[in-house]
Amino acid sequence: MTSIITGDIINSRKVLTTEWLPILKQIFEAAGSSPKTWEIFRGDSFQVEIKNVSDAFLFAIELKTAIKKIKGLDIRLAIGIGEKSFDTNNITEANGEAFINSGFAFDHLLKKQNLAIKTPWSAVDDEFNVSFSLALLVMDNWTVNSAEYVKMYLETPKATQKVIAKRLDISESSASERRKRAGFDEIMKLEKRFRQVMEQKIADS
């Protein structure tokens, strides 16, 4: 069982490629090497494999924060979960249930929202596609400052509010306000729920 994230950058032509491409590559490189684990194609589209299925939503959040830190940009992400029946040294040539599910989510579900999921379990799809649609009410409206806060926290999850405020060169009260505006605690509760459900499903399969 694996997870495949298919996505693209929204408004990529309005911003210099040099502003977002290196950031995207840096995040992907943490997941593995190209082109086996990830590949960017058609300029602003991409596919990446997250082998630990439970990490898929957290990885999606990381991508969202990195791109939303750049004014004017956003990102569409389709998470597909399932088996990988055919493996190659190029992710775009591999195949299997996870790839099919990711493609379905990208082609059909992303017409309605910027983050969607398709798994082998319809009840899981129903739960998280509704949850994602609610989370996106906040995430799609993240300001550069909000995205910066969330990204900083994800990079240093054990850091205190005081430390994060210092790194962002703002007051603790300002950091607290950014956290609240970003809906950070609620989004991380959803991430925890996603992780729990996926771990249970993998254990049962």
JSON list of C-alpha atoms in Angstrom, two decimals:
[
{"chain": "A", "resi": 1, "resn": "MET", "atom": "CA", "xyz": [0.00, 0.00, 0.00]},
{"chain": "A", "resi": 2, "resn": "THR", "atom": "CA", "xyz": [1.31, 3.42, -0.93]},
{"chain": "A", "resi": 3, "resn": "SER", "atom": "CA", "xyz": [0.10, 6.96, -1.62]},
{"chain": "A", "resi": 4, "resn": "ILE", "atom": "CA", "xyz": [0.49, 9.00, -4.78]},
{"chain": "A", "resi": 5, "resn": "ILE", "atom": "CA", "xyz": [-0.04, 12.75, -4.83]},
{"chain": "A", "resi": 6, "resn": "THR", "atom": "CA", "xyz": [-0.79, 14.34, -8.19]},
{"chain": "A", "resi": 7, "resn": "GLY", "atom": "CA", "xyz": [-0.94, 18.11, -8.35]},
{"chain": "A", "resi": 8, "resn": "ASP", "atom": "CA", "xyz": [-0.28, 21.37, -10.08]},
{"chain": "A", "resi": 9, "resn": "ILE", "atom": "CA", "xyz": [0.50, 24.98, -9.25]},
{"chain": "A", "resi": 10, "resn": "ILE", "atom": "CA", "xyz": [-2.33, 27.50, -9.57]},
{"chain": "A", "resi": 11, "resn": "ASN", "atom": "CA", "xyz": [-1.36, 30.80, -11.25]},
{"chain": "A", "resi": 12, "resn": "SER", "atom": "CA", "xyz": [2.16, 29.53, -11.96]},
{"chain": "A", "resi": 13, "resn": "ARG", "atom": "CA", "xyz": [2.47, 31.74, -15.06]},
{"chain": "A", "resi": 14, "resn": "LYS", "atom": "CA", "xyz": [1.95, 34.87, -12.98]},
{"chain": "A", "resi": 15, "resn": "VAL", "atom": "CA", "xyz": [5.09, 34.24, -10.93]},
{"chain": "A", "resi": 16, "resn": "LEU", "atom": "CA", "xyz": [8.65, 33.54, -12.03]},
{"chain": "A", "resi": 17, "resn": "THR", "atom": "CA", "xyz": [9.38, 29.82, -12.06]},
{"chain": "A", "resi": 18, "resn": "THR", "atom": "CA", "xyz": [12.58, 30.48, -10.13]},
{"chain": "A", "resi": 19, "resn": "GLU", "atom": "CA", "xyz": [10.48, 31.64, -7.18]},
{"chain": "A", "resi": 20, "resn": "TRP", "atom": "CA", "xyz": [8.59, 28.38, -6.63]},
{"chain": "A", "resi": 21, "resn": "LEU", "atom": "CA", "xyz": [10.32, 25.54, -8.49]},
{"chain": "A", "resi": 22, "resn": "PRO", "atom": "CA", "xyz": [13.39, 25.24, -6.21]},
{"chain": "A", "resi": 23, "resn": "ILE", "atom": "CA", "xyz": [11.10, 25.22, -3.15]},
{"chain": "A", "resi": 24, "resn": "LEU", "atom": "CA", "xyz": [8.96, 22.47, -4.65]},
{"chain": "A", "resi": 25, "resn": "LYS", "atom": "CA", "xyz": [12.00, 20.38, -5.54]},
{"chain": "A", "resi": 26, "resn": "GLN", "atom": "CA", "xyz": [13.43, 20.76, -2.04]},
{"chain": "A", "resi": 27, "resn": "ILE", "atom": "CA", "xyz": [10.26, 19.34, -0.49]},
{"chain": "A", "resi": 28, "resn": "PHE", "atom": "CA", "xyz": [10.09, 16.50, -3.00]},
{"chain": "A", "resi": 29, "resn": "GLU", "atom": "CA", "xyz": [13.73, 15.56, -2.42]},
{"chain": "A", "resi": 30, "resn": "ALA", "atom": "CA", "xyz": [12.88, 14.83, 1.21]},
{"chain": "A", "resi": 31, "resn": "ALA", "atom": "CA", "xyz": [10.54, 12.10, -0.09]},
{"chain": "A", "resi": 32, "resn": "GLY", "atom": "CA", "xyz": [13.10, 10.48, -2.40]},
{"chain": "A", "resi": 33, "resn": "SER", "atom": "CA", "xyz": [14.91, 10.83, -5.70]},
{"chain": "A", "resi": 34, "resn": "SER", "atom": "CA", "xyz": [13.64, 11.89, -9.11]},
{"chain": "A", "resi": 35, "resn": "PRO", "atom": "CA", "xyz": [12.30, 10.45, -11.35]},
{"chain": "A", "resi": 36, "resn": "LYS", "atom": "CA", "xyz": [11.59, 7.28, -9.33]},
{"chain": "A", "resi": 37, "resn": "THR", "atom": "CA", "xyz": [9.82, 8.96, -6.40]},
{"chain": "A", "resi": 38, "resn": "TRP", "atom": "CA", "xyz": [8.75, 12.26, -7.93]},
{"chain": "A", "resi": 39, "resn": "GLU", "atom": "CA", "xyz": [8.66, 14.11, -11.21]},
{"chain": "A", "resi": 40, "resn": "ILE", "atom": "CA", "xyz": [7.61, 17.54, -12.44]},
{"chain": "A", "resi": 41, "resn": "PHE", "atom": "CA", "xyz": [6.08, 17.64, -15.91]},
{"chain": "A", "resi": 42, "resn": "ARG", "atom": "CA", "xyz": [4.25, 20.05, -18.22]},
{"chain": "A", "resi": 43, "resn": "GLY", "atom": "CA", "xyz": [5.99, 22.89, -16.41]},
{"chain": "A", "resi": 44, "resn": "ASP", "atom": "CA", "xyz": [3.83, 23.10, -13.30]},
{"chain": "A", "resi": 45, "resn": "SER", "atom": "CA", "xyz": [2.33, 19.62, -12.81]},
{"chain": "A", "resi": 46, "resn": "PHE", "atom": "CA", "xyz": [3.85, 16.92, -10.64]},
{"chain": "A", "resi": 47, "resn": "GLN", "atom": "CA", "xyz": [3.49, 13.48, -9.12]},
{"chain": "A", "resi": 48, "resn": "VAL", "atom": "CA", "xyz": [5.14, 12.25, -5.93]},
{"chain": "A", "resi": 49, "resn": "GLU", "atom": "CA", "xyz": [5.00, 9.00, -3.99]},
{"chain": "A", "resi": 50, "resn": "ILE", "atom": "CA", "xyz": [4.69, 9.09, -0.21]},
{"chain": "A", "resi": 51, "resn": "LYS", "atom": "CA", "xyz": [5.39, 5.52, 0.82]},
{"chain": "A", "resi": 52, "resn": "ASN", "atom": "CA", "xyz": [4.10, 5.93, 4.36]},
{"chain": "A", "resi": 53, "resn": "VAL", "atom": "CA", "xyz": [0.39, 6.39, 3.64]},
{"chain": "A", "resi": 54, "resn": "SER", "atom": "CA", "xyz": [-0.20, 7.98, 7.06]},
{"chain": "A", "resi": 55, "resn": "ASP", "atom": "CA", "xyz": [2.12, 10.87, 6.09]},
{"chain": "A", "resi": 56, "resn": "ALA", "atom": "CA", "xyz": [0.21, 11.81, 2.92]},
{"chain": "A", "resi": 57, "resn": "PHE", "atom": "CA", "xyz": [-1.95, 14.57, 4.38]},
{"chain": "A", "resi": 58, "resn": "LEU", "atom": "CA", "xyz": [0.94, 16.08, 6.36]},
{"chain": "A", "resi": 59, "resn": "PHE", "atom": "CA", "xyz": [2.98, 16.17, 3.14]},
{"chain": "A", "resi": 60, "resn": "ALA", "atom": "CA", "xyz": [0.07, 17.90, 1.41]},
{"chain": "A", "resi": 61, "resn": "ILE", "atom": "CA", "xyz": [-0.02, 20.52, 4.17]},
{"chain": "A", "resi": 62, "resn": "GLU", "atom": "CA", "xyz": [3.72, 21.08, 3.77]},
{"chain": "A", "resi": 63, "resn": "LEU", "atom": "CA", "xyz": [3.29, 21.62, 0.03]},
{"chain": "A", "resi": 64, "resn": "LYS", "atom": "CA", "xyz": [0.40, 24.00, 0.61]},
{"chain": "A", "resi": 65, "resn": "THR", "atom": "CA", "xyz": [2.34, 26.13, 3.10]},
{"chain": "A", "resi": 66, "resn": "ALA", "atom": "CA", "xyz": [5.42, 26.31, 0.87]},
{"chain": "A", "resi": 67, "resn": "ILE", "atom": "CA", "xyz": [3.45, 27.50, -2.16]},
{"chain": "A", "resi": 68, "resn": "LYS", "atom": "CA", "xyz": [1.09, 29.81, -0.26]},
{"chain": "A", "resi": 69, "resn": "LYS", "atom": "CA", "xyz": [4.16, 31.57, 1.14]},
{"chain": "A", "resi": 70, "resn": "ILE", "atom": "CA", "xyz": [4.57, 32.98, -2.37]},
{"chain": "A", "resi": 71, "resn": "LYS", "atom": "CA", "xyz": [2.00, 35.69, -2.96]},
{"chain": "A", "resi": 72, "resn": "GLY", "atom": "CA", "xyz": [-0.48, 34.91, -5.73]},
{"chain": "A", "resi": 73, "resn": "LEU", "atom": "CA", "xyz": [0.15, 31.16, -5.88]},
{"chain": "A", "resi": 74, "resn": "ASP", "atom": "CA", "xyz": [-1.87, 28.18, -4.72]},
{"chain": "A", "resi": 75, "resn": "ILE", "atom": "CA", "xyz": [-1.76, 24.45, -5.29]},
{"chain": "A", "resi": 76, "resn": "ARG", "atom": "CA", "xyz": [-4.12, 21.63, -6.27]},
{"chain": "A", "resi": 77, "resn": "LEU", "atom": "CA", "xyz": [-3.47, 18.22, -4.71]},
{"chain": "A", "resi": 78, "resn": "ALA", "atom": "CA", "xyz": [-5.07, 14.82, -5.26]},
{"chain": "A", "resi": 79, "resn": "ILE", "atom": "CA", "xyz": [-4.12, 12.03, -2.87]},
{"chain": "A", "resi": 80, "resn": "GLY", "atom": "CA", "xyz": [-4.54, 8.50, -4.18]},
{"chain": "A", "resi": 81, "resn": "ILE", "atom": "CA", "xyz": [-4.09, 5.51, -1.89]},
{"chain": "A", "resi": 82, "resn": "GLY", "atom": "CA", "xyz": [-3.82, 1.86, -2.92]},
{"chain": "A", "resi": 83, "resn": "GLU", "atom": "CA", "xyz": [-1.47, -0.80, -4.19]},
{"chain": "A", "resi": 84, "resn": "LYS", "atom": "CA", "xyz": [1.35, -0.25, -6.68]},
{"chain": "A", "resi": 85, "resn": "SER", "atom": "CA", "xyz": [1.23, -3.15, -9.15]},
{"chain": "A", "resi": 86, "resn": "PHE", "atom": "CA", "xyz": [3.90, -2.01, -11.60]},
{"chain": "A", "resi": 87, "resn": "ASP", "atom": "CA", "xyz": [7.09, -0.27, -10.45]},
{"chain": "A", "resi": 88, "resn": "THR", "atom": "CA", "xyz": [9.70, 1.40, -12.65]},
{"chain": "A", "resi": 89, "resn": "ASN", "atom": "CA", "xyz": [12.50, 3.92, -12.28]},
{"chain": "A", "resi": 90, "resn": "ASN", "atom": "CA", "xyz": [10.12, 6.66, -13.43]},
{"chain": "A", "resi": 91, "resn": "ILE", "atom": "CA", "xyz": [7.06, 7.41, -11.32]},
{"chain": "A", "resi": 92, "resn": "THR", "atom": "CA", "xyz": [5.02, 8.60, -14.30]},
{"chain": "A", "resi": 93, "resn": "GLU", "atom": "CA", "xyz": [5.45, 5.18, -15.93]},
{"chain": "A", "resi": 94, "resn": "ALA", "atom": "CA", "xyz": [4.46, 3.19, -12.82]},
{"chain": "A", "resi": 95, "resn": "ASN", "atom": "CA", "xyz": [0.93, 1.94, -12.34]},
{"chain": "A", "resi": 96, "resn": "GLY", "atom": "CA", "xyz": [-1.52, 0.44, -9.90]},
{"chain": "A", "resi": 97, "resn": "GLU", "atom": "CA", "xyz": [-4.51, 1.28, -7.73]},
{"chain": "A", "resi": 98, "resn": "ALA", "atom": "CA", "xyz": [-2.81, 4.22, -6.00]},
{"chain": "A", "resi": 99, "resn": "PHE", "atom": "CA", "xyz": [-2.02, 5.88, -9.35]},
{"chain": "A", "resi": 100, "resn": "ILE", "atom": "CA", "xyz": [-5.52, 5.26, -10.69]},
{"chain": "A", "resi": 101, "resn": "ASN", "atom": "CA", "xyz": [-7.08, 6.67, -7.52]},
{"chain": "A", "resi": 102, "resn": "SER", "atom": "CA", "xyz": [-4.85, 9.75, -7.60]},
{"chain": "A", "resi": 103, "resn": "GLY", "atom": "CA", "xyz": [-5.71, 10.34, -11.25]},
{"chain": "A", "resi": 104, "resn": "PHE", "atom": "CA", "xyz": [-9.42, 9.95, -10.55]},
{"chain": "A", "resi": 105, "resn": "ALA", "atom": "CA", "xyz": [-9.26, 12.42, -7.67]},
{"chain": "A", "resi": 106, "resn": "PHE", "atom": "CA", "xyz": [-7.33, 14.89, -9.79]},
{"chain": "A", "resi": 107, "resn": "ASP", "atom": "CA", "xyz": [-9.62, 14.65, -12.82]},
{"chain": "A", "resi": 108, "resn": "HIS", "atom": "CA", "xyz": [-12.96, 14.56, -11.02]},
{"chain": "A", "resi": 109, "resn": "LEU", "atom": "CA", "xyz": [-12.76, 15.75, -7.42]},
{"chain": "A", "resi": 110, "resn": "LEU", "atom": "CA", "xyz": [-10.49, 18.75, -7.91]},
{"chain": "A", "resi": 111, "resn": "LYS", "atom": "CA", "xyz": [-13.15, 20.42, -10.03]},
{"chain": "A", "resi": 112, "resn": "LYS", "atom": "CA", "xyz": [-14.84, 21.19, -6.72]},
{"chain": "A", "resi": 113, "resn": "GLN", "atom": "CA", "xyz": [-11.94, 21.80, -4.33]},
{"chain": "A", "resi": 114, "resn": "ASN", "atom": "CA", "xyz": [-8.14, 22.12, -4.22]},
{"chain": "A", "resi": 115, "resn": "LEU", "atom": "CA", "xyz": [-7.47, 19.02, -2.09]},
{"chain": "A", "resi": 116, "resn": "ALA", "atom": "CA", "xyz": [-9.13, 15.65, -2.55]},
{"chain": "A", "resi": 117, "resn": "ILE", "atom": "CA", "xyz": [-8.58, 11.98, -1.80]},
{"chain": "A", "resi": 118, "resn": "LYS", "atom": "CA", "xyz": [-9.53, 8.62, -3.32]},
{"chain": "A", "resi": 119, "resn": "THR", "atom": "CA", "xyz": [-8.83, 5.41, -1.41]},
{"chain": "A", "resi": 120, "resn": "PRO", "atom": "CA", "xyz": [-9.99, 1.79, -1.57]},
{"chain": "A", "resi": 121, "resn": "TRP", "atom": "CA", "xyz": [-12.50, 2.63, 1.19]},
{"chain": "A", "resi": 122, "resn": "SER", "atom": "CA", "xyz": [-15.55, 4.71, 0.26]},
{"chain": "A", "resi": 123, "resn": "ALA", "atom": "CA", "xyz": [-16.35, 5.64, 3.88]},
{"chain": "A", "resi": 124, "resn": "VAL", "atom": "CA", "xyz": [-12.83, 7.06, 4.25]},
{"chain": "A", "resi": 125, "resn": "ASP", "atom": "CA", "xyz": [-13.24, 9.04, 1.03]},
{"chain": "A", "resi": 126, "resn": "ASP", "atom": "CA", "xyz": [-16.53, 10.48, 2.24]},
{"chain": "A", "resi": 127, "resn": "GLU", "atom": "CA", "xyz": [-15.13, 11.48, 5.63]},
{"chain": "A", "resi": 128, "resn": "PHE", "atom": "CA", "xyz": [-11.98, 13.16, 4.42]},
{"chain": "A", "resi": 129, "resn": "ASN", "atom": "CA", "xyz": [-13.29, 14.84, 1.30]},
{"chain": "A", "resi": 130, "resn": "VAL", "atom": "CA", "xyz": [-15.88, 16.58, 3.49]},
{"chain": "A", "resi": 131, "resn": "SER", "atom": "CA", "xyz": [-13.23, 17.36, 6.12]},
{"chain": "A", "resi": 132, "resn": "PHE", "atom": "CA", "xyz": [-10.85, 18.69, 3.47]},
{"chain": "A", "resi": 133, "resn": "SER", "atom": "CA", "xyz": [-13.55, 20.94, 2.00]},
{"chain": "A", "resi": 134, "resn": "LEU", "atom": "CA", "xyz": [-14.05, 22.50, 5.44]},
{"chain": "A", "resi": 135, "resn": "ALA", "atom": "CA", "xyz": [-10.31, 22.82, 6.12]},
{"chain": "A", "resi": 136, "resn": "LEU", "atom": "CA", "xyz": [-9.83, 24.50, 2.75]},
{"chain": "A", "resi": 137, "resn": "LEU", "atom": "CA", "xyz": [-12.17, 27.32, 3.81]},
{"chain": "A", "resi": 138, "resn": "VAL", "atom": "CA", "xyz": [-9.19, 28.39, 5.90]},
{"chain": "A", "resi": 139, "resn": "MET", "atom": "CA", "xyz": [-6.23, 26.93, 4.00]},
{"chain": "A", "resi": 140, "resn": "ASP", "atom": "CA", "xyz": [-7.19, 28.41, 0.63]},
{"chain": "A", "resi": 141, "resn": "ASN", "atom": "CA", "xyz": [-7.29, 31.81, 2.31]},
{"chain": "A", "resi": 142, "resn": "TRP", "atom": "CA", "xyz": [-3.97, 31.57, 4.10]},
{"chain": "A", "resi": 143, "resn": "THR", "atom": "CA", "xyz": [-2.01, 34.78, 3.80]},
{"chain": "A", "resi": 144, "resn": "VAL", "atom": "CA", "xyz": [1.74, 34.70, 3.26]},
{"chain": "A", "resi": 145, "resn": "ASN", "atom": "CA", "xyz": [2.14, 35.27, 7.02]},
{"chain": "A", "resi": 146, "resn": "SER", "atom": "CA", "xyz": [-0.22, 32.43, 7.93]},
{"chain": "A", "resi": 147, "resn": "ALA", "atom": "CA", "xyz": [1.53, 30.02, 5.58]},
{"chain": "A", "resi": 148, "resn": "GLU", "atom": "CA", "xyz": [4.90, 31.11, 6.93]},
{"chain": "A", "resi": 149, "resn": "TYR", "atom": "CA", "xyz": [3.77, 30.37, 10.50]},
{"chain": "A", "resi": 150, "resn": "VAL", "atom": "CA", "xyz": [2.44, 26.90, 9.67]},
{"chain": "A", "resi": 151, "resn": "LYS", "atom": "CA", "xyz": [5.55, 26.05, 7.65]},
{"chain": "A", "resi": 152, "resn": "MET", "atom": "CA", "xyz": [7.80, 27.15, 10.49]},
{"chain": "A", "resi": 153, "resn": "TYR", "atom": "CA", "xyz": [5.89, 25.03, 12.99]},
{"chain": "A", "resi": 154, "resn": "LEU", "atom": "CA", "xyz": [5.93, 21.95, 10.77]},
{"chain": "A", "resi": 155, "resn": "GLU", "atom": "CA", "xyz": [9.70, 22.30, 10.34]},
{"chain": "A", "resi": 156, "resn": "THR", "atom": "CA", "xyz": [10.22, 22.59, 14.11]},
{"chain": "A", "resi": 157, "resn": "PRO", "atom": "CA", "xyz": [7.21, 20.86, 15.74]},
{"chain": "A", "resi": 158, "resn": "LYS", "atom": "CA", "xyz": [8.77, 20.80, 19.20]},
{"chain": "A", "resi": 159, "resn": "ALA", "atom": "CA", "xyz": [9.54, 24.52, 19.23]},
{"chain": "A", "resi": 160, "resn": "THR", "atom": "CA", "xyz": [7.65, 26.70, 21.68]},
{"chain": "A", "resi": 161, "resn": "GLN", "atom": "CA", "xyz": [5.54, 29.65, 20.62]},
{"chain": "A", "resi": 162, "resn": "LYS", "atom": "CA", "xyz": [8.28, 31.88, 22.00]},
{"chain": "A", "resi": 163, "resn": "VAL", "atom": "CA", "xyz": [10.92, 30.27, 19.79]},
{"chain": "A", "resi": 164, "resn": "ILE", "atom": "CA", "xyz": [8.74, 30.45, 16.69]},
{"chain": "A", "resi": 165, "resn": "ALA", "atom": "CA", "xyz": [7.94, 34.10, 17.39]},
{"chain": "A", "resi": 166, "resn": "LYS", "atom": "CA", "xyz": [11.65, 34.84, 17.68]},
{"chain": "A", "resi": 167, "resn": "ARG", "atom": "CA", "xyz": [12.44, 33.07, 14.42]},
{"chain": "A", "resi": 168, "resn": "LEU", "atom": "CA", "xyz": [9.69, 34.99, 12.65]},
{"chain": "A", "resi": 169, "resn": "ASP", "atom": "CA", "xyz": [10.88, 38.20, 14.32]},
{"chain": "A", "resi": 170, "resn": "ILE", "atom": "CA", "xyz": [7.44, 38.96, 15.74]},
{"chain": "A", "resi": 171, "resn": "SER", "atom": "CA", "xyz": [5.94, 39.16, 19.23]},
{"chain": "A", "resi": 172, "resn": "GLU", "atom": "CA", "xyz": [4.47, 36.11, 20.94]},
{"chain": "A", "resi": 173, "resn": "SER", "atom": "CA", "xyz": [1.02, 37.67, 20.77]},
{"chain": "A", "resi": 174, "resn": "SER", "atom": "CA", "xyz": [1.42, 38.17, 17.01]},
{"chain": "A", "resi": 175, "resn": "ALA", "atom": "CA", "xyz": [2.54, 34.55, 16.64]},
{"chain": "A", "resi": 176, "resn": "SER", "atom": "CA", "xyz": [-0.50, 33.43, 18.62]},
{"chain": "A", "resi": 177, "resn": "GLU", "atom": "CA", "xyz": [-2.76, 35.50, 16.37]},
{"chain": "A", "resi": 178, "resn": "ARG", "atom": "CA", "xyz": [-1.19, 34.00, 13.23]},
{"chain": "A", "resi": 179, "resn": "ARG", "atom": "CA", "xyz": [-1.72, 30.52, 14.65]},
{"chain": "A", "resi": 180, "resn": "LYS", "atom": "CA", "xyz": [-5.38, 31.26, 15.27]},
{"chain": "A", "resi": 181, "resn": "ARG", "atom": "CA", "xyz": [-5.98, 32.86, 11.86]},
{"chain": "A", "resi": 182, "resn": "ALA", "atom": "CA", "xyz": [-4.30, 29.90, 10.14]},
{"chain": "A", "resi": 183, "resn": "GLY", "atom": "CA", "xyz": [-6.67, 27.48, 11.89]},
{"chain": "A", "resi": 184, "resn": "PHE", "atom": "CA", "xyz": [-3.53, 25.62, 12.84]},
{"chain": "A", "resi": 185, "resn": "ASP", "atom": "CA", "xyz": [-4.81, 23.62, 15.82]},
{"chain": "A", "resi": 186, "resn": "GLU", "atom": "CA", "xyz": [-7.93, 22.48, 13.98]},
{"chain": "A", "resi": 187, "resn": "ILE", "atom": "CA", "xyz": [-5.96, 21.46, 10.90]},
{"chain": "A", "resi": 188, "resn": "MET", "atom": "CA", "xyz": [-3.51, 19.47, 13.01]},
{"chain": "A", "resi": 189, "resn": "LYS", "atom": "CA", "xyz": [-6.43, 17.70, 14.70]},
{"chain": "A", "resi": 190, "resn": "LEU", "atom": "CA", "xyz": [-7.55, 16.67, 11.23]},
{"chain": "A", "resi": 191, "resn": "GLU", "atom": "CA", "xyz": [-4.02, 15.52, 10.42]},
{"chain": "A", "resi": 192, "resn": "LYS", "atom": "CA", "xyz": [-4.02, 13.39, 13.58]},
{"chain": "A", "resi": 193, "resn": "ARG", "atom": "CA", "xyz": [-7.39, 11.87, 12.64]},
{"chain": "A", "resi": 194, "resn": "PHE", "atom": "CA", "xyz": [-6.13, 11.12, 9.11]},
{"chain": "A", "resi": 195, "resn": "ARG", "atom": "CA", "xyz": [-3.05, 9.43, 10.53]},
{"chain": "A", "resi": 196, "resn": "GLN", "atom": "CA", "xyz": [-5.10, 7.31, 12.95]},
{"chain": "A", "resi": 197, "resn": "VAL", "atom": "CA", "xyz": [-7.55, 6.17, 10.27]},
{"chain": "A", "resi": 198, "resn": "MET", "atom": "CA", "xyz": [-4.82, 5.29, 7.78]},
{"chain": "A", "resi": 199, "resn": "GLU", "atom": "CA", "xyz": [-2.77, 3.39, 10.34]},
{"chain": "A", "resi": 200, "resn": "GLN", "atom": "CA", "xyz": [-5.85, 1.38, 11.31]},
{"chain": "A", "resi": 201, "resn": "LYS", "atom": "CA", "xyz": [-6.77, 0.65, 7.69]},
{"chain": "A", "resi": 202, "resn": "ILE", "atom": "CA", "xyz": [-3.24, -0.47, 6.87]},
{"chain": "A", "resi": 203, "resn": "ALA", "atom": "CA", "xyz": [-3.19, -2.69, 9.96]},
{"chain": "A", "resi": 204, "resn": "ASP", "atom": "CA", "xyz": [-6.52, -4.27, 8.95]},
{"chain": "A", "resi": 205, "resn": "SER", "atom": "CA", "xyz": [-5.58, -4.84, 5.31]}
]
